mmCIF file of C-alpha atoms in Angstrom:
data_model
loop_
_atom_site.group_PDB
_atom_site.id
_atom_site.type_symbol
_atom_site.label_atom_id
_atom_site.label_comp_id
_atom_site.label_asym_id
_atom_site.label_seq_id
_atom_site.Cartn_x
_atom_site.Cartn_y
_atom_site.Cartn_z
ATOM 1 C CA VAL H 29 -35.599 116.886 -78.359
ATOM 2 C CA MET H 30 -32.485 118.018 -80.225
ATOM 3 C CA ASP H 31 -31.948 121.181 -82.210
ATOM 4 C CA PRO H 32 -30.215 121.140 -85.612
ATOM 5 C CA SER H 33 -26.900 122.402 -84.220
ATOM 6 C CA ALA H 34 -26.791 119.553 -81.671
ATOM 7 C CA VAL H 35 -27.411 116.992 -84.416
ATOM 8 C CA SER H 36 -24.704 118.610 -86.564
ATOM 9 C CA LEU H 37 -22.213 118.566 -83.675
ATOM 10 C CA MET H 38 -22.916 114.888 -83.020
ATOM 11 C CA ARG H 39 -22.555 114.042 -86.729
ATOM 12 C CA ASP H 40 -19.321 116.032 -87.168
ATOM 13 C CA ASN H 41 -17.740 114.270 -84.168
ATOM 14 C CA ASN H 42 -19.030 110.762 -85.019
ATOM 15 C CA ILE H 43 -21.060 110.547 -81.804
ATOM 16 C CA PRO H 44 -24.068 108.211 -82.124
ATOM 17 C CA ILE H 45 -27.530 109.427 -81.132
ATOM 18 C CA VAL H 46 -29.595 106.916 -79.143
ATOM 19 C CA VAL H 47 -33.363 107.420 -79.346
ATOM 20 C CA PHE H 48 -35.691 105.811 -76.787
ATOM 21 C CA SER H 49 -38.923 106.485 -74.906
ATOM 22 C CA LEU H 50 -38.904 108.052 -71.460
ATOM 23 C CA LYS H 51 -42.531 106.995 -70.929
ATOM 24 C CA GLU H 52 -41.509 103.519 -69.759
ATOM 25 C CA GLU H 53 -40.193 103.459 -66.201
ATOM 26 C CA GLY H 54 -36.538 102.445 -66.064
ATOM 27 C CA SER H 55 -36.012 102.825 -69.812
ATOM 28 C CA LEU H 56 -32.831 104.914 -69.452
ATOM 29 C CA LEU H 57 -31.153 102.282 -67.277
ATOM 30 C CA LYS H 58 -32.221 99.526 -69.662
ATOM 31 C CA VAL H 59 -30.710 101.363 -72.637
ATOM 32 C CA LEU H 60 -27.498 102.110 -70.714
ATOM 33 C CA HIS H 61 -27.182 98.384 -69.975
ATOM 34 C CA GLY H 62 -27.754 97.445 -73.630
ATOM 35 C CA LYS H 63 -31.295 96.233 -73.062
ATOM 36 C CA GLY H 64 -34.695 97.724 -73.743
ATOM 37 C CA THR H 65 -35.936 99.254 -76.959
ATOM 38 C CA SER H 66 -33.913 101.959 -78.690
ATOM 39 C CA THR H 67 -32.681 103.128 -82.072
ATOM 40 C CA THR H 68 -29.100 104.239 -82.679
ATOM 41 C CA ILE H 69 -28.365 106.791 -85.389
ATOM 42 C CA ASN H 70 -24.765 107.050 -86.582
ATOM 43 C CA ASN H 71 -22.609 107.944 -89.596
ATOM 44 C CA HIS H 72 -21.855 104.357 -90.649
ATOM 45 C CA GLY H 73 -22.520 103.932 -94.332
ATOM 46 C CA ALA H 74 -22.957 107.663 -94.915
#
């Protein structure tokens, strides 16, 4: 969960937001290692 000011801060500093499910055991480690299922939101093309 992110509030609007956190999203704005990330956007203004070109920091991507990675969205993934915490329901699957080990999902954070998988995403950190470039595996698993996630969506990255960034400013490219904006």
